[in-house]
PDB file of C-alpha atoms in Angstrom:
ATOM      1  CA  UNK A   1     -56.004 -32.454  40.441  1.00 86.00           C
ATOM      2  CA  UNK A   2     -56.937 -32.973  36.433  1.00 84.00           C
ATOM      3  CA  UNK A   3     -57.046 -29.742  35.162  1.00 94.00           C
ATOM      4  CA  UNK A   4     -57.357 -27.855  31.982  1.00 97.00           C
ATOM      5  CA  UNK A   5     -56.569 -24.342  32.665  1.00 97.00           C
ATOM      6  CA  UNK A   6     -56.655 -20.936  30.593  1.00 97.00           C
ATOM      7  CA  UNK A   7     -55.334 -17.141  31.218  1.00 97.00           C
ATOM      8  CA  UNK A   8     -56.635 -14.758  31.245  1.00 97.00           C
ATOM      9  CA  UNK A   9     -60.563 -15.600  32.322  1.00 97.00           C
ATOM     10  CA  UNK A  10     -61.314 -12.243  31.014  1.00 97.00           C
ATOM     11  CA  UNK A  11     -59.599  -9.983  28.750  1.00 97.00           C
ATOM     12  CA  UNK A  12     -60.637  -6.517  26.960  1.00 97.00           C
ATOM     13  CA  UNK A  13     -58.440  -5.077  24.239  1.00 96.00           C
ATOM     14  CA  UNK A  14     -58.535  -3.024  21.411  1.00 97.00           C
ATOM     15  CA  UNK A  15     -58.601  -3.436  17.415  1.00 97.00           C
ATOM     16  CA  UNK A  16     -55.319  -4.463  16.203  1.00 97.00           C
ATOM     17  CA  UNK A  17     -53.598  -5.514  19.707  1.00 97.00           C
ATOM     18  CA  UNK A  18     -51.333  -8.771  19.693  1.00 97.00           C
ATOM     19  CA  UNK A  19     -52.401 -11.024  22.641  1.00 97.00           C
ATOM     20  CA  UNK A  20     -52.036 -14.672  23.228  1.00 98.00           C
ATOM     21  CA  UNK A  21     -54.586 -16.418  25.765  1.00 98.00           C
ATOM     22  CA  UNK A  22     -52.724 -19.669  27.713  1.00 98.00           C
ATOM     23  CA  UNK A  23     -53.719 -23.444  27.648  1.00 98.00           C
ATOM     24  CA  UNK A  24     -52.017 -25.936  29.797  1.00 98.00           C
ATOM     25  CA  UNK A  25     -53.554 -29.112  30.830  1.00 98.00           C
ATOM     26  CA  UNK A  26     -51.638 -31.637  33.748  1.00 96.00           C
ATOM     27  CA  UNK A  27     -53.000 -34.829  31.943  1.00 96.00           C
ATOM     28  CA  UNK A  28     -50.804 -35.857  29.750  1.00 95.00           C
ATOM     29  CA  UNK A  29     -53.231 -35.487  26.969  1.00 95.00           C
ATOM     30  CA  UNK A  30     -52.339 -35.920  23.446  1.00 93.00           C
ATOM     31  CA  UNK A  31     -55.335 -33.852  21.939  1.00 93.00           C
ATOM     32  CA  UNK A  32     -56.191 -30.711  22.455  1.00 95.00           C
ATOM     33  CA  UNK A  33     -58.859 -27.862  21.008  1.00 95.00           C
ATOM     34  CA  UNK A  34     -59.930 -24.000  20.827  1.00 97.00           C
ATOM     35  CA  UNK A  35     -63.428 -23.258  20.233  1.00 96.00           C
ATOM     36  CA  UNK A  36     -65.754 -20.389  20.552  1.00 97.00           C
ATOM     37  CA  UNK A  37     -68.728 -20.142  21.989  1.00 95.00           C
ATOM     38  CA  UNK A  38     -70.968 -17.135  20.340  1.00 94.00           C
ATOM     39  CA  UNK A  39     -74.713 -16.764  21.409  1.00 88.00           C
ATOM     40  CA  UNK A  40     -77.284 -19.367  19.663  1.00 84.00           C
ATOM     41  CA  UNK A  41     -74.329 -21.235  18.323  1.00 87.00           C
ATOM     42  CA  UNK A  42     -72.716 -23.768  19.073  1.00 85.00           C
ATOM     43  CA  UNK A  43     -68.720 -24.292  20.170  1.00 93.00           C
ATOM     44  CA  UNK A  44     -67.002 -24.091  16.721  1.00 95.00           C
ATOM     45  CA  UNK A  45     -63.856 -25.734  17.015  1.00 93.00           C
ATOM     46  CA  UNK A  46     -61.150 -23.161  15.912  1.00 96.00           C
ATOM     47  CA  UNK A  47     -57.939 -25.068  15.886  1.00 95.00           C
ATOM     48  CA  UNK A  48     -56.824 -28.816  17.271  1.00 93.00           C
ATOM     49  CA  UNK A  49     -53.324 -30.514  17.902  1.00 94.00           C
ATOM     50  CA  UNK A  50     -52.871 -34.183  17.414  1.00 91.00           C
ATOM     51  CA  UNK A  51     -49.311 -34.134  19.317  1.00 92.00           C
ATOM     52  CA  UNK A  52     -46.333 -31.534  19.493  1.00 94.00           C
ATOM     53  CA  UNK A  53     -45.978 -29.507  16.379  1.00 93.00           C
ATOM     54  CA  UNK A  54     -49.019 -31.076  14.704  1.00 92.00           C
ATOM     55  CA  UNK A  55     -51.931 -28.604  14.643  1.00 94.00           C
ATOM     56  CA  UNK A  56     -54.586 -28.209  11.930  1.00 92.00           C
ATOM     57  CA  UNK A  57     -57.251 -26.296  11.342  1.00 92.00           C
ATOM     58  CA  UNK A  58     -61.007 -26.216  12.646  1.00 91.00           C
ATOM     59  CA  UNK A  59     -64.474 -24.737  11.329  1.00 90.00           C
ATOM     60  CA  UNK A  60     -63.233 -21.102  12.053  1.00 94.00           C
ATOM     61  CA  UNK A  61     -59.396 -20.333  11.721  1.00 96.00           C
ATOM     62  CA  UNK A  62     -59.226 -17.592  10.199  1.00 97.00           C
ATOM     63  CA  UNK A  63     -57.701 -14.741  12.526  1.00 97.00           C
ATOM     64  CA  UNK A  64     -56.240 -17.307  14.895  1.00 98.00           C
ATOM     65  CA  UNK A  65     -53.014 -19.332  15.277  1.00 98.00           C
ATOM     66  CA  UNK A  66     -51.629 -21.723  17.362  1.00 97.00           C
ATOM     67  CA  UNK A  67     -48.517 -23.555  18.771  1.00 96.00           C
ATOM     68  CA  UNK A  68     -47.863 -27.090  20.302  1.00 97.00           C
ATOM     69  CA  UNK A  69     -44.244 -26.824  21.027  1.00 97.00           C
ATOM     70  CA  UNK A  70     -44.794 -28.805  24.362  1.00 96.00           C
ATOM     71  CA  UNK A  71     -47.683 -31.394  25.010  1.00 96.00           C
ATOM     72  CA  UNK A  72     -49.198 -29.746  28.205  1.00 97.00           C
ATOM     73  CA  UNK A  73     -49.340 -26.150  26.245  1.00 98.00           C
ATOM     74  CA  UNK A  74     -51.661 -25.053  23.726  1.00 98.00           C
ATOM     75  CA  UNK A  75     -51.762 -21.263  23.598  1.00 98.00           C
ATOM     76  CA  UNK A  76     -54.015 -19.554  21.137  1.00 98.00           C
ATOM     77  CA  UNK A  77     -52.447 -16.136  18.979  1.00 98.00           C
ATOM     78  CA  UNK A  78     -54.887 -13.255  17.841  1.00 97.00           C
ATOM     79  CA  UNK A  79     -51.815 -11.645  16.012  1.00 96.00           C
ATOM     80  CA  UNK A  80     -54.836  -8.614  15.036  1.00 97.00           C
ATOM     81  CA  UNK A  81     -57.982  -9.357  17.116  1.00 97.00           C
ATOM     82  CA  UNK A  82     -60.960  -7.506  14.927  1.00 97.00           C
ATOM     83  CA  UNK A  83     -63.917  -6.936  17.078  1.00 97.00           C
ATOM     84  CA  UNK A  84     -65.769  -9.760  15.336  1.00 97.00           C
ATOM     85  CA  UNK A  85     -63.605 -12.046  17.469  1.00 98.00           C
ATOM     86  CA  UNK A  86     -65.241 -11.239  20.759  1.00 98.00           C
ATOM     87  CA  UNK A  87     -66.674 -14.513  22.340  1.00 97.00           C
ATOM     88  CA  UNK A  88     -66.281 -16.786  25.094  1.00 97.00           C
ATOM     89  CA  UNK A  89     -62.912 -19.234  23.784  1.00 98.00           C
ATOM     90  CA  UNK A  90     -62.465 -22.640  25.506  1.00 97.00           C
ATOM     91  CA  UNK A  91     -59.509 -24.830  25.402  1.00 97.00           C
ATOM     92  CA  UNK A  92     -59.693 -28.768  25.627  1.00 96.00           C
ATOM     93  CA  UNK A  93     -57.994 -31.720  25.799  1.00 95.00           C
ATOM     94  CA  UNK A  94     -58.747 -35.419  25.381  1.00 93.00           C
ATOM     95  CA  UNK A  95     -56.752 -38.641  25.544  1.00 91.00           C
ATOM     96  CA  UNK A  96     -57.868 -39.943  22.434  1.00 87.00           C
ATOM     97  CA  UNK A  97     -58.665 -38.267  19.498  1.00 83.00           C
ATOM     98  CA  UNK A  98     -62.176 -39.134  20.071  1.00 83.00           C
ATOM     99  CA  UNK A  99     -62.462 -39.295  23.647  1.00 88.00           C
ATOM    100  CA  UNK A 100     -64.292 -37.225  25.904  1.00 92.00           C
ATOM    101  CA  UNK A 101     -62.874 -33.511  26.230  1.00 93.00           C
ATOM    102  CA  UNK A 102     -61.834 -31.951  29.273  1.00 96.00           C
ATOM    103  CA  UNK A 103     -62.472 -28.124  29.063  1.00 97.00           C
ATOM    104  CA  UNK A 104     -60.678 -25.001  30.530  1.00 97.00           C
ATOM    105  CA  UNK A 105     -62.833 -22.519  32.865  1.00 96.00           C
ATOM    106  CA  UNK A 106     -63.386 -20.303  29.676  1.00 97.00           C
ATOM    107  CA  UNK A 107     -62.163 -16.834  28.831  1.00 98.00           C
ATOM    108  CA  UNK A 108     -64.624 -14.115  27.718  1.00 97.00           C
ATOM    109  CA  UNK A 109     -62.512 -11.947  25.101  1.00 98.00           C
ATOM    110  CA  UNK A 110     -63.549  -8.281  24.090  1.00 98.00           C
ATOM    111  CA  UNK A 111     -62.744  -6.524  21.028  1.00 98.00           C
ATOM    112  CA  UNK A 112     -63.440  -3.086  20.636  1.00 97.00           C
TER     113      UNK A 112
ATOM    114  CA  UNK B   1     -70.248 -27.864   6.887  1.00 47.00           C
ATOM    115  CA  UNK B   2     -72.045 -30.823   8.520  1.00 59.00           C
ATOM    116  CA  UNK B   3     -74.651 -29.539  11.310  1.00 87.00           C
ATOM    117  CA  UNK B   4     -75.394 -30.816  14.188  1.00 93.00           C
ATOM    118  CA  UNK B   5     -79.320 -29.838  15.780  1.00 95.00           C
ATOM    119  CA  UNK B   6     -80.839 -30.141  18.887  1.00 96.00           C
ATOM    120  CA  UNK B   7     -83.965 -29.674  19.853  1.00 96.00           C
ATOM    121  CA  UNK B   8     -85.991 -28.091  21.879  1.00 96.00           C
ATOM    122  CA  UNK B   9     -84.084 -25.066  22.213  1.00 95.00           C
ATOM    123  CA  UNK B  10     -85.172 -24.757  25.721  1.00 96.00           C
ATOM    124  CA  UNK B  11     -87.708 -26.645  28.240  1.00 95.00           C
ATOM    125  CA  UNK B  12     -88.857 -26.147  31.379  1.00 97.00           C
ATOM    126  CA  UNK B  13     -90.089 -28.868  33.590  1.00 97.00           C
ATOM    127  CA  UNK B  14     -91.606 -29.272  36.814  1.00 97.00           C
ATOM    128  CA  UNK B  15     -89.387 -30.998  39.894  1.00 97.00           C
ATOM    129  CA  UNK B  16     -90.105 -34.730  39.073  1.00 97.00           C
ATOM    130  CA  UNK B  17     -91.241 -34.658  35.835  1.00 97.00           C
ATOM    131  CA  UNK B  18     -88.870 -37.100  33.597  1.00 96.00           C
ATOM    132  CA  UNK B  19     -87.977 -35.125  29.809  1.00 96.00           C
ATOM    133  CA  UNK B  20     -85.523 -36.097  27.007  1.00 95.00           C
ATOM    134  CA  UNK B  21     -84.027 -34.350  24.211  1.00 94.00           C
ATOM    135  CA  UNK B  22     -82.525 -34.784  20.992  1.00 97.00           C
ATOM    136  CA  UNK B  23     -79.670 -34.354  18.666  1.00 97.00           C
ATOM    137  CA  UNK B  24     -79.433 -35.405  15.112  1.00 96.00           C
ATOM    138  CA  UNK B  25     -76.360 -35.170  12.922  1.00 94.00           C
ATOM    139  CA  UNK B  26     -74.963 -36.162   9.765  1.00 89.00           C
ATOM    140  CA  UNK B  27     -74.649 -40.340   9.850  1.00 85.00           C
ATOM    141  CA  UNK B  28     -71.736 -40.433   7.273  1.00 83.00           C
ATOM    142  CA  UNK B  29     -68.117 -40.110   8.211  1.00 81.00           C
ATOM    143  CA  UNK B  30     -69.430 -40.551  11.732  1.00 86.00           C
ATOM    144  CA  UNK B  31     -67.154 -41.873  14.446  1.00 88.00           C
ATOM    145  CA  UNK B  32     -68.624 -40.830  17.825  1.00 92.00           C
ATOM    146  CA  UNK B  33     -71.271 -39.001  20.010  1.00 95.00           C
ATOM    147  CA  UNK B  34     -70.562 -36.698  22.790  1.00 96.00           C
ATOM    148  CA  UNK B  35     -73.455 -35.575  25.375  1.00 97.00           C
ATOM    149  CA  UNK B  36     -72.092 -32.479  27.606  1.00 97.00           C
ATOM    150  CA  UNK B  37     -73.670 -30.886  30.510  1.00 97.00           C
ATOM    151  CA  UNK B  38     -73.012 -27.295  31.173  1.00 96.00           C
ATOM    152  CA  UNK B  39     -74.081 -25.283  33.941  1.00 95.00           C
ATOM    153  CA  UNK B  40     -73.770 -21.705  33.857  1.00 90.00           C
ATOM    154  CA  UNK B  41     -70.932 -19.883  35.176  1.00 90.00           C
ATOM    155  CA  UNK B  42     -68.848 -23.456  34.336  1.00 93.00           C
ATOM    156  CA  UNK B  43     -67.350 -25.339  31.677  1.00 95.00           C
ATOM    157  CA  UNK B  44     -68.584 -28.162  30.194  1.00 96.00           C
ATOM    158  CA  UNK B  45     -68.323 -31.335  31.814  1.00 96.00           C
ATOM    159  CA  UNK B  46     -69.018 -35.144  29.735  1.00 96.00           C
ATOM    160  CA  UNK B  47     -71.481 -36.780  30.346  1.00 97.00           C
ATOM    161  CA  UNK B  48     -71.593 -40.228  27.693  1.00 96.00           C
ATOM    162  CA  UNK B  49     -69.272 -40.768  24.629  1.00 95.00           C
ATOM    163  CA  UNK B  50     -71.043 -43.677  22.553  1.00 95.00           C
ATOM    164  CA  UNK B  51     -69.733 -44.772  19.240  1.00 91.00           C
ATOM    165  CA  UNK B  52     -72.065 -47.880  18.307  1.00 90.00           C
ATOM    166  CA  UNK B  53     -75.468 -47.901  16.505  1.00 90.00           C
ATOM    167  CA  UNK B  54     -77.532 -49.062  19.784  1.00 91.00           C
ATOM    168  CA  UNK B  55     -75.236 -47.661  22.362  1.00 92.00           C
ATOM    169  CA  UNK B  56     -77.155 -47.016  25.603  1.00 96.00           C
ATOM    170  CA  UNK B  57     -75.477 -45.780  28.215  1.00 96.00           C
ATOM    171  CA  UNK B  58     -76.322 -44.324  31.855  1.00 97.00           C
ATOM    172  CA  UNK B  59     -75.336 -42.309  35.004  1.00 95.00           C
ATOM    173  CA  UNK B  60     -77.367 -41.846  37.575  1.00 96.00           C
ATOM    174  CA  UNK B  61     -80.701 -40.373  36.284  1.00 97.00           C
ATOM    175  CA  UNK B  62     -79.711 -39.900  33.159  1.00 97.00           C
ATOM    176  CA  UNK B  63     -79.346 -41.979  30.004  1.00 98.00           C
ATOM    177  CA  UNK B  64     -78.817 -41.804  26.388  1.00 98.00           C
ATOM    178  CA  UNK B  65     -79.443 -43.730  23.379  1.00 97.00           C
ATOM    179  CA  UNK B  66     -77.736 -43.986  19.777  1.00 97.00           C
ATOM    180  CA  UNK B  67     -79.250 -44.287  16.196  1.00 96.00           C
ATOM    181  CA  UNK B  68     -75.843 -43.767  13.620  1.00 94.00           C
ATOM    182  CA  UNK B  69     -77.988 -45.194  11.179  1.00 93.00           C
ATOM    183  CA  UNK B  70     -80.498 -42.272  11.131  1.00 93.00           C
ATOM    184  CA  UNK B  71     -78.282 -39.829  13.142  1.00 94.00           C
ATOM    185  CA  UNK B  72     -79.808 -39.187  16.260  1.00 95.00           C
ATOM    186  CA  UNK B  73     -79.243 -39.584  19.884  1.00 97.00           C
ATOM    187  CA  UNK B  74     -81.660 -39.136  22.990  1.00 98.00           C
ATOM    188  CA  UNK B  75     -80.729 -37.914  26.217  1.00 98.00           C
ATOM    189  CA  UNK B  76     -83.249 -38.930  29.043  1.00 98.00           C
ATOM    190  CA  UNK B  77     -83.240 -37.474  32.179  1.00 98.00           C
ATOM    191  CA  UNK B  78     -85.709 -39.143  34.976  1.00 97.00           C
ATOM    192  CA  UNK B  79     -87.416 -37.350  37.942  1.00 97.00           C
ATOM    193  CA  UNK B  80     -85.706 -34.107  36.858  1.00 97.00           C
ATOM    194  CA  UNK B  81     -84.618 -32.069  39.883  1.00 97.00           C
ATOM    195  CA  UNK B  82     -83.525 -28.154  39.997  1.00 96.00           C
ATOM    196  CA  UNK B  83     -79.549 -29.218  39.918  1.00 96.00           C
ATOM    197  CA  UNK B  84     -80.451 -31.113  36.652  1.00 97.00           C
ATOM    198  CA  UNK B  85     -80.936 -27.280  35.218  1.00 97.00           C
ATOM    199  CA  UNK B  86     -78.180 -26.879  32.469  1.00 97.00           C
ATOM    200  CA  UNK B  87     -77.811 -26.815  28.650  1.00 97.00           C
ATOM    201  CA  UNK B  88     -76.925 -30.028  27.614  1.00 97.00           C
ATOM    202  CA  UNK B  89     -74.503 -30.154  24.377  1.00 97.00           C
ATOM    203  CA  UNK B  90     -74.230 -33.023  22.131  1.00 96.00           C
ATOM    204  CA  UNK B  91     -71.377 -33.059  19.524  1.00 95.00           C
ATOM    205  CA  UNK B  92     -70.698 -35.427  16.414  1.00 92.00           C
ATOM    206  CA  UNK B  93     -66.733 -36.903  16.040  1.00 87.00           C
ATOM    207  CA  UNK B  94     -65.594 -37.481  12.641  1.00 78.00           C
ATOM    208  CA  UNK B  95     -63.600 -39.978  11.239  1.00 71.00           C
ATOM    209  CA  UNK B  96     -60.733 -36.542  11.039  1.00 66.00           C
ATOM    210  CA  UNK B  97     -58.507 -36.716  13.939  1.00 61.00           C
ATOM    211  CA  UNK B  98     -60.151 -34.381  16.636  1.00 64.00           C
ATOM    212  CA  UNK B  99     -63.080 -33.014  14.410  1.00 76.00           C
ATOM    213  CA  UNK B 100     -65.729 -32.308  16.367  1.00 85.00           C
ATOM    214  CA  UNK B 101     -69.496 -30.417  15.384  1.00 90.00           C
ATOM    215  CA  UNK B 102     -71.145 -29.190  18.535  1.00 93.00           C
ATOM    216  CA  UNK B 103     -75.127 -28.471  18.142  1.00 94.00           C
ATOM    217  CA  UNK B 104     -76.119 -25.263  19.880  1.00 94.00           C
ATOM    218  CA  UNK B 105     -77.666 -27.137  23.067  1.00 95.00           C
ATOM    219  CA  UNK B 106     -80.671 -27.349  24.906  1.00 97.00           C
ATOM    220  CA  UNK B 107     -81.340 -25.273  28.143  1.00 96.00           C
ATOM    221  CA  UNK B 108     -83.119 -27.152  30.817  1.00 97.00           C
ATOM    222  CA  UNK B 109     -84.641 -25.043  33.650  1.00 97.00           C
ATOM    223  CA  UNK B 110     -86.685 -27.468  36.378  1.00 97.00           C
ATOM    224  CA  UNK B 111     -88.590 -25.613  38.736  1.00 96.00           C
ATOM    225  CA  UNK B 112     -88.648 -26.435  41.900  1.00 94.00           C
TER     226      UNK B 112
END
């Protein structure tokens, strides 16, 4: 089955805690996203990757990293989550750089 | 930052009754338009990518039309029915590898 998927679905953690929340997707995509989702907002697209080891940045980096060391994986890096970053994140992944994206279930992150 | 808006916010309709919304976004630097549908509890799921002024396309009961000239799109919906309830997100592509503007969707409730 085509499938974007993302651990863990929920997560709470504390100021200043390194975590890393997983992206993998089984389509052989060359494109894939974070965004946010934050009430009355819309998804703001946090990071993207064109291929392996070509990322760049979105509307809201700042606080985040990424890697793309293989094409299926795209794992995002809070290296100190603040609690400003508490949101819903989704990961996606396209064909095409403008294709239709194919999102993960979600993962609702908590900062306190 | 370029926005995309949609509008309404939210509607509610009546089984049967047909509705349509609408996004608008920046025309310049455009390269595509995304309509999503996303239930609660779910991820998003795409519905139409169109990139040319006068796209129409359709699936099922619902449709959607493109303006890039004016930047806007319309997303019909006929004989609404209660599985139809969602917020439907549209998002802008830019001529940037990957860039993509979400608006903040529109929540459609049909009662039964």
């Amino acid at each position: 089955e085509a499938q974007v998927t993302q651990n863990p679905r929920y997560l709470i953690t504390v100021t200043g805690k390194k975590l890393t929340v997983t992206c993998s997707q089984n389509m052989n995509h060359e494109y894939m996203s974070w965004y946010r989702q934050d009430p009355g907002l819309g998804l703001r697209q946090i990071y993207y990757s064109m291929n392996v080891e070509v990322t760049d940045k979105g509307d809201v980096p700042e606080g985040y990293k990424v890697s793309r060391k293989e094409k299926r994986n795209f794992p995002l890096i809070l290296e100190s989550p603040s609690p400003n970053q508490t949101s819903l994140y989704f990961c996606a992944s396209s064909f095409t750089a403008q294709g239709e994206q194919y999102f993960g279930p979600g993962t609702r992150l908590t900062v306190t | 930052i370029l926005n995309v808006e949609q509008s309404p916010q939210s509607l509610h309709v009546q089984e049967g009754d047909s509705t349509n919304f609408t996004c608008s976004f920046p025309s310049s630097n455009f390269y595509a338009l995304h309509w999503y549908r996303w239930e609660t509890a779910k991820s998003p799921e795409a519905l139409f990518v169109m990139t040319l002024n006068g796209d129409e396309k359709k699936k099922g009961r619902i449709s959607a039309t493109l303006n890039t000239k004016e930047g806007y799109s319309y997303l019909y919906i006929k004989g609404s029915q209660p599985e139809d309830s969602a917020t439907y997100l549209c998002a802008r592509g830019g001529l940037r590898n990957n860039d993509m503007r979400f608006g903040a969707g529109t929540r459609l409730t049909v009662k039964p």
